[in-house]
Amino acid sequence: MNNALKAMASGLAGAVVLTVVHETLRRFVPDAPRMDVLGMRSIEKLMTKADEQPPQDKEELHTWALAGDVISNSLYYSLAGTGSSAWWRGAALGAAAGAGALLLPGPLGLGEQPSNRTTKTQVMTVSYYLLGGLVAAALGYALGNNDDDE
């Protein structure tokens, strides 16, 4: 398997773990971030600007948001690459995504509550994205056969 495919597989693993952790904890932890809400708001906003009708069924919209999250986060986390340097790249990507999840929703007009409601929500938000980056890094490292090439 070439390095690009390895990186994509690693990115997918990080994105899936991020989504599973988020979707599980949001059901049980009152202060858990609601990145799914931000995703749904994003889809509604983008489709409306494109003169398209967003899904009216909230479950369908939620499914679209989760699919969009997995796809976009897979591509993003694949930037961690392979080899031993995947560790620092994955950590940096995860931390940057977490910071972005805290800082960008308000200015983008998506609301701040889903990721900034409480200090606990903020810590969980950054932690989820960092975890995704570290999962991508771990798999990228493992698949890279400890190469320093990538």
PDB file of C-alpha atoms in Angstrom:
ATOM      1  CA  MET A   1       0.000   0.000   0.000  1.00  0.00           C
ATOM      2  CA  ASN A   2       1.456   3.386  -0.939  1.00  0.00           C
ATOM      3  CA  ASN A   3       1.903   6.174   1.587  1.00  0.00           C
ATOM      4  CA  ALA A   4      -1.076   8.211   0.335  1.00  0.00           C
ATOM      5  CA  LEU A   5      -3.433   5.276   0.886  1.00  0.00           C
ATOM      6  CA  LYS A   6      -1.896   4.621   4.275  1.00  0.00           C
ATOM      7  CA  ALA A   7      -2.367   8.255   5.228  1.00  0.00           C
ATOM      8  CA  MET A   8      -5.997   8.179   4.030  1.00  0.00           C
ATOM      9  CA  ALA A   9      -6.670   5.015   6.045  1.00  0.00           C
ATOM     10  CA  SER A  10      -5.104   6.660   9.081  1.00  0.00           C
ATOM     11  CA  GLY A  11      -7.169   9.798   8.583  1.00  0.00           C
ATOM     12  CA  LEU A  12     -10.335   7.727   8.296  1.00  0.00           C
ATOM     13  CA  ALA A  13      -9.498   5.916  11.532  1.00  0.00           C
ATOM     14  CA  GLY A  14      -8.982   9.225  13.356  1.00  0.00           C
ATOM     15  CA  ALA A  15     -12.245  10.632  11.979  1.00  0.00           C
ATOM     16  CA  VAL A  16     -14.249   7.539  12.876  1.00  0.00           C
ATOM     17  CA  VAL A  17     -12.895   7.481  16.435  1.00  0.00           C
ATOM     18  CA  LEU A  18     -13.640  11.196  16.813  1.00  0.00           C
ATOM     19  CA  THR A  19     -17.212  10.705  15.579  1.00  0.00           C
ATOM     20  CA  VAL A  20     -17.881   7.601  17.682  1.00  0.00           C
ATOM     21  CA  VAL A  21     -16.569   9.286  20.839  1.00  0.00           C
ATOM     22  CA  HIS A  22     -18.602  12.415  20.144  1.00  0.00           C
ATOM     23  CA  GLU A  23     -21.815  10.589  19.305  1.00  0.00           C
ATOM     24  CA  THR A  24     -21.500   8.311  22.333  1.00  0.00           C
ATOM     25  CA  LEU A  25     -20.621  10.923  24.945  1.00  0.00           C
ATOM     26  CA  ARG A  26     -23.175  13.485  23.768  1.00  0.00           C
ATOM     27  CA  ARG A  27     -25.869  11.002  24.770  1.00  0.00           C
ATOM     28  CA  PHE A  28     -24.569  10.567  28.321  1.00  0.00           C
ATOM     29  CA  VAL A  29     -22.693  13.731  29.326  1.00  0.00           C
ATOM     30  CA  PRO A  30     -24.808  16.883  29.701  1.00  0.00           C
ATOM     31  CA  ASP A  31     -21.915  19.283  28.962  1.00  0.00           C
ATOM     32  CA  ALA A  32     -20.622  17.300  25.982  1.00  0.00           C
ATOM     33  CA  PRO A  33     -19.922  19.325  22.854  1.00  0.00           C
ATOM     34  CA  ARG A  34     -22.537  19.201  20.114  1.00  0.00           C
ATOM     35  CA  MET A  35     -20.425  19.301  16.995  1.00  0.00           C
ATOM     36  CA  ASP A  36     -23.257  17.537  15.198  1.00  0.00           C
ATOM     37  CA  VAL A  37     -25.385  20.643  15.764  1.00  0.00           C
ATOM     38  CA  LEU A  38     -22.661  22.798  14.215  1.00  0.00           C
ATOM     39  CA  GLY A  39     -22.543  20.401  11.260  1.00  0.00           C
ATOM     40  CA  MET A  40     -26.290  20.582  10.768  1.00  0.00           C
ATOM     41  CA  ARG A  41     -26.222  24.375  10.974  1.00  0.00           C
ATOM     42  CA  SER A  42     -23.389  24.453   8.428  1.00  0.00           C
ATOM     43  CA  ILE A  43     -25.307  22.309   5.960  1.00  0.00           C
ATOM     44  CA  GLU A  44     -28.447  24.396   6.365  1.00  0.00           C
ATOM     45  CA  LYS A  45     -26.511  27.629   5.916  1.00  0.00           C
ATOM     46  CA  LEU A  46     -24.528  26.447   2.866  1.00  0.00           C
ATOM     47  CA  MET A  47     -27.529  24.919   1.134  1.00  0.00           C
ATOM     48  CA  THR A  48     -29.638  28.014   1.751  1.00  0.00           C
ATOM     49  CA  LYS A  49     -26.889  30.245   0.305  1.00  0.00           C
ATOM     50  CA  ALA A  50     -26.800  27.932  -2.741  1.00  0.00           C
ATOM     51  CA  ASP A  51     -30.589  28.333  -3.147  1.00  0.00           C
ATOM     52  CA  GLU A  52     -31.100  24.678  -2.285  1.00  0.00           C
ATOM     53  CA  GLN A  53     -33.508  23.211   0.228  1.00  0.00           C
ATOM     54  CA  PRO A  54     -31.723  21.511   3.166  1.00  0.00           C
ATOM     55  CA  PRO A  55     -33.274  18.312   4.495  1.00  0.00           C
ATOM     56  CA  GLN A  56     -36.316  19.115   6.624  1.00  0.00           C
ATOM     57  CA  ASP A  57     -36.123  15.845   8.532  1.00  0.00           C
ATOM     58  CA  LYS A  58     -33.720  16.403  11.445  1.00  0.00           C
ATOM     59  CA  GLU A  59     -32.573  12.766  11.432  1.00  0.00           C
ATOM     60  CA  GLU A  60     -31.654  13.013   7.754  1.00  0.00           C
ATOM     61  CA  LEU A  61     -29.884  16.316   8.369  1.00  0.00           C
ATOM     62  CA  HIS A  62     -28.025  14.721  11.289  1.00  0.00           C
ATOM     63  CA  THR A  63     -26.939  11.829   9.049  1.00  0.00           C
ATOM     64  CA  TRP A  64     -25.689  14.284   6.437  1.00  0.00           C
ATOM     65  CA  ALA A  65     -23.748  16.164   9.121  1.00  0.00           C
ATOM     66  CA  LEU A  66     -22.098  13.008  10.439  1.00  0.00           C
ATOM     67  CA  ALA A  67     -21.178  11.866   6.929  1.00  0.00           C
ATOM     68  CA  GLY A  68     -19.741  15.298   6.180  1.00  0.00           C
ATOM     69  CA  ASP A  69     -17.791  15.246   9.433  1.00  0.00           C
ATOM     70  CA  VAL A  70     -16.285  11.829   8.722  1.00  0.00           C
ATOM     71  CA  ILE A  71     -15.344  12.767   5.156  1.00  0.00           C
ATOM     72  CA  SER A  72     -13.853  16.165   5.968  1.00  0.00           C
ATOM     73  CA  ASN A  73     -12.090  14.971   9.127  1.00  0.00           C
ATOM     74  CA  SER A  74     -10.698  11.956   7.241  1.00  0.00           C
ATOM     75  CA  LEU A  75      -9.132  14.238   4.657  1.00  0.00           C
ATOM     76  CA  TYR A  76      -7.853  16.588   7.340  1.00  0.00           C
ATOM     77  CA  TYR A  77      -6.354  13.900   9.577  1.00  0.00           C
ATOM     78  CA  SER A  78      -4.754  12.168   6.592  1.00  0.00           C
ATOM     79  CA  LEU A  79      -2.325  15.108   6.594  1.00  0.00           C
ATOM     80  CA  ALA A  80      -0.651  13.436   9.588  1.00  0.00           C
ATOM     81  CA  GLY A  81       0.879  11.084   7.034  1.00  0.00           C
ATOM     82  CA  THR A  82       2.987   8.067   7.902  1.00  0.00           C
ATOM     83  CA  GLY A  83       6.254   7.311   9.644  1.00  0.00           C
ATOM     84  CA  SER A  84       7.572   8.536  12.960  1.00  0.00           C
ATOM     85  CA  SER A  85       6.851  12.198  12.199  1.00  0.00           C
ATOM     86  CA  ALA A  86       3.146  11.350  11.964  1.00  0.00           C
ATOM     87  CA  TRP A  87       3.058  11.691  15.755  1.00  0.00           C
ATOM     88  CA  TRP A  88       3.851  15.380  15.909  1.00  0.00           C
ATOM     89  CA  ARG A  89       1.763  16.134  12.810  1.00  0.00           C
ATOM     90  CA  GLY A  90      -1.246  14.245  14.203  1.00  0.00           C
ATOM     91  CA  ALA A  91      -0.962  15.992  17.562  1.00  0.00           C
ATOM     92  CA  ALA A  92      -0.616  19.411  15.919  1.00  0.00           C
ATOM     93  CA  LEU A  93      -3.540  18.753  13.554  1.00  0.00           C
ATOM     94  CA  GLY A  94      -5.736  17.538  16.411  1.00  0.00           C
ATOM     95  CA  ALA A  95      -4.894  20.508  18.628  1.00  0.00           C
ATOM     96  CA  ALA A  96      -5.465  22.944  15.746  1.00  0.00           C
ATOM     97  CA  ALA A  97      -8.824  21.354  14.919  1.00  0.00           C
ATOM     98  CA  GLY A  98      -9.851  21.577  18.562  1.00  0.00           C
ATOM     99  CA  ALA A  99      -8.871  25.233  18.727  1.00  0.00           C
ATOM    100  CA  GLY A 100     -10.747  25.884  15.501  1.00  0.00           C
ATOM    101  CA  ALA A 101     -13.824  24.148  16.881  1.00  0.00           C
ATOM    102  CA  LEU A 102     -13.764  26.602  19.791  1.00  0.00           C
ATOM    103  CA  LEU A 103     -12.867  29.782  17.950  1.00  0.00           C
ATOM    104  CA  LEU A 104     -14.562  29.568  14.539  1.00  0.00           C
ATOM    105  CA  PRO A 105     -18.262  28.739  15.027  1.00  0.00           C
ATOM    106  CA  GLY A 106     -19.159  32.183  16.416  1.00  0.00           C
ATOM    107  CA  PRO A 107     -17.510  34.219  13.652  1.00  0.00           C
ATOM    108  CA  LEU A 108     -18.954  31.825  11.042  1.00  0.00           C
ATOM    109  CA  GLY A 109     -22.455  32.523  12.332  1.00  0.00           C
ATOM    110  CA  LEU A 110     -23.004  28.982  13.648  1.00  0.00           C
ATOM    111  CA  GLY A 111     -23.327  29.867  17.326  1.00  0.00           C
ATOM    112  CA  GLU A 112     -20.887  29.296  20.155  1.00  0.00           C
ATOM    113  CA  GLN A 113     -22.962  27.142  22.503  1.00  0.00           C
ATOM    114  CA  PRO A 114     -22.318  23.731  20.883  1.00  0.00           C
ATOM    115  CA  SER A 115     -18.557  23.849  21.540  1.00  0.00           C
ATOM    116  CA  ASN A 116     -18.171  26.618  24.158  1.00  0.00           C
ATOM    117  CA  ARG A 117     -21.092  26.139  26.575  1.00  0.00           C
ATOM    118  CA  THR A 118     -18.922  25.471  29.637  1.00  0.00           C
ATOM    119  CA  THR A 119     -15.244  25.006  30.445  1.00  0.00           C
ATOM    120  CA  LYS A 120     -15.922  21.250  30.513  1.00  0.00           C
ATOM    121  CA  THR A 121     -17.437  21.498  27.023  1.00  0.00           C
ATOM    122  CA  GLN A 122     -14.383  23.376  25.781  1.00  0.00           C
ATOM    123  CA  VAL A 123     -11.947  20.851  27.250  1.00  0.00           C
ATOM    124  CA  MET A 124     -13.917  17.957  25.787  1.00  0.00           C
ATOM    125  CA  THR A 125     -14.046  19.647  22.370  1.00  0.00           C
ATOM    126  CA  VAL A 126     -10.285  20.062  22.163  1.00  0.00           C
ATOM    127  CA  SER A 127      -9.724  16.579  23.614  1.00  0.00           C
ATOM    128  CA  TYR A 128     -11.933  14.882  21.011  1.00  0.00           C
ATOM    129  CA  TYR A 129     -10.076  16.469  18.113  1.00  0.00           C
ATOM    130  CA  LEU A 130      -6.701  15.800  19.699  1.00  0.00           C
ATOM    131  CA  LEU A 131      -7.706  12.160  20.152  1.00  0.00           C
ATOM    132  CA  GLY A 132      -8.657  11.958  16.467  1.00  0.00           C
ATOM    133  CA  GLY A 133      -5.275  13.354  15.470  1.00  0.00           C
ATOM    134  CA  LEU A 134      -3.431  10.935  17.738  1.00  0.00           C
ATOM    135  CA  VAL A 135      -5.383   7.940  16.408  1.00  0.00           C
ATOM    136  CA  ALA A 136      -4.506   9.000  12.862  1.00  0.00           C
ATOM    137  CA  ALA A 137      -0.884   9.419  13.930  1.00  0.00           C
ATOM    138  CA  ALA A 138      -0.744   6.025  15.630  1.00  0.00           C
ATOM    139  CA  LEU A 139      -2.069   4.209  12.578  1.00  0.00           C
ATOM    140  CA  GLY A 140       0.086   6.298  10.230  1.00  0.00           C
ATOM    141  CA  TYR A 141       3.115   5.417  12.329  1.00  0.00           C
ATOM    142  CA  ALA A 142       2.209   1.726  12.395  1.00  0.00           C
ATOM    143  CA  LEU A 143       1.478   1.571   8.662  1.00  0.00           C
ATOM    144  CA  GLY A 144       4.616   3.531   7.847  1.00  0.00           C
ATOM    145  CA  ASN A 145       6.768   0.738   9.273  1.00  0.00           C
ATOM    146  CA  ASN A 146       8.459   3.380  11.410  1.00  0.00           C
ATOM    147  CA  ASP A 147       9.848   5.105   8.294  1.00  0.00           C
ATOM    148  CA  ASP A 148      11.046   8.663   8.686  1.00  0.00           C
ATOM    149  CA  ASP A 149      10.449   9.287   4.965  1.00  0.00           C
ATOM    150  CA  GLU A 150       6.980  10.779   5.377  1.00  0.00           C
TER     151      GLU A 150
END
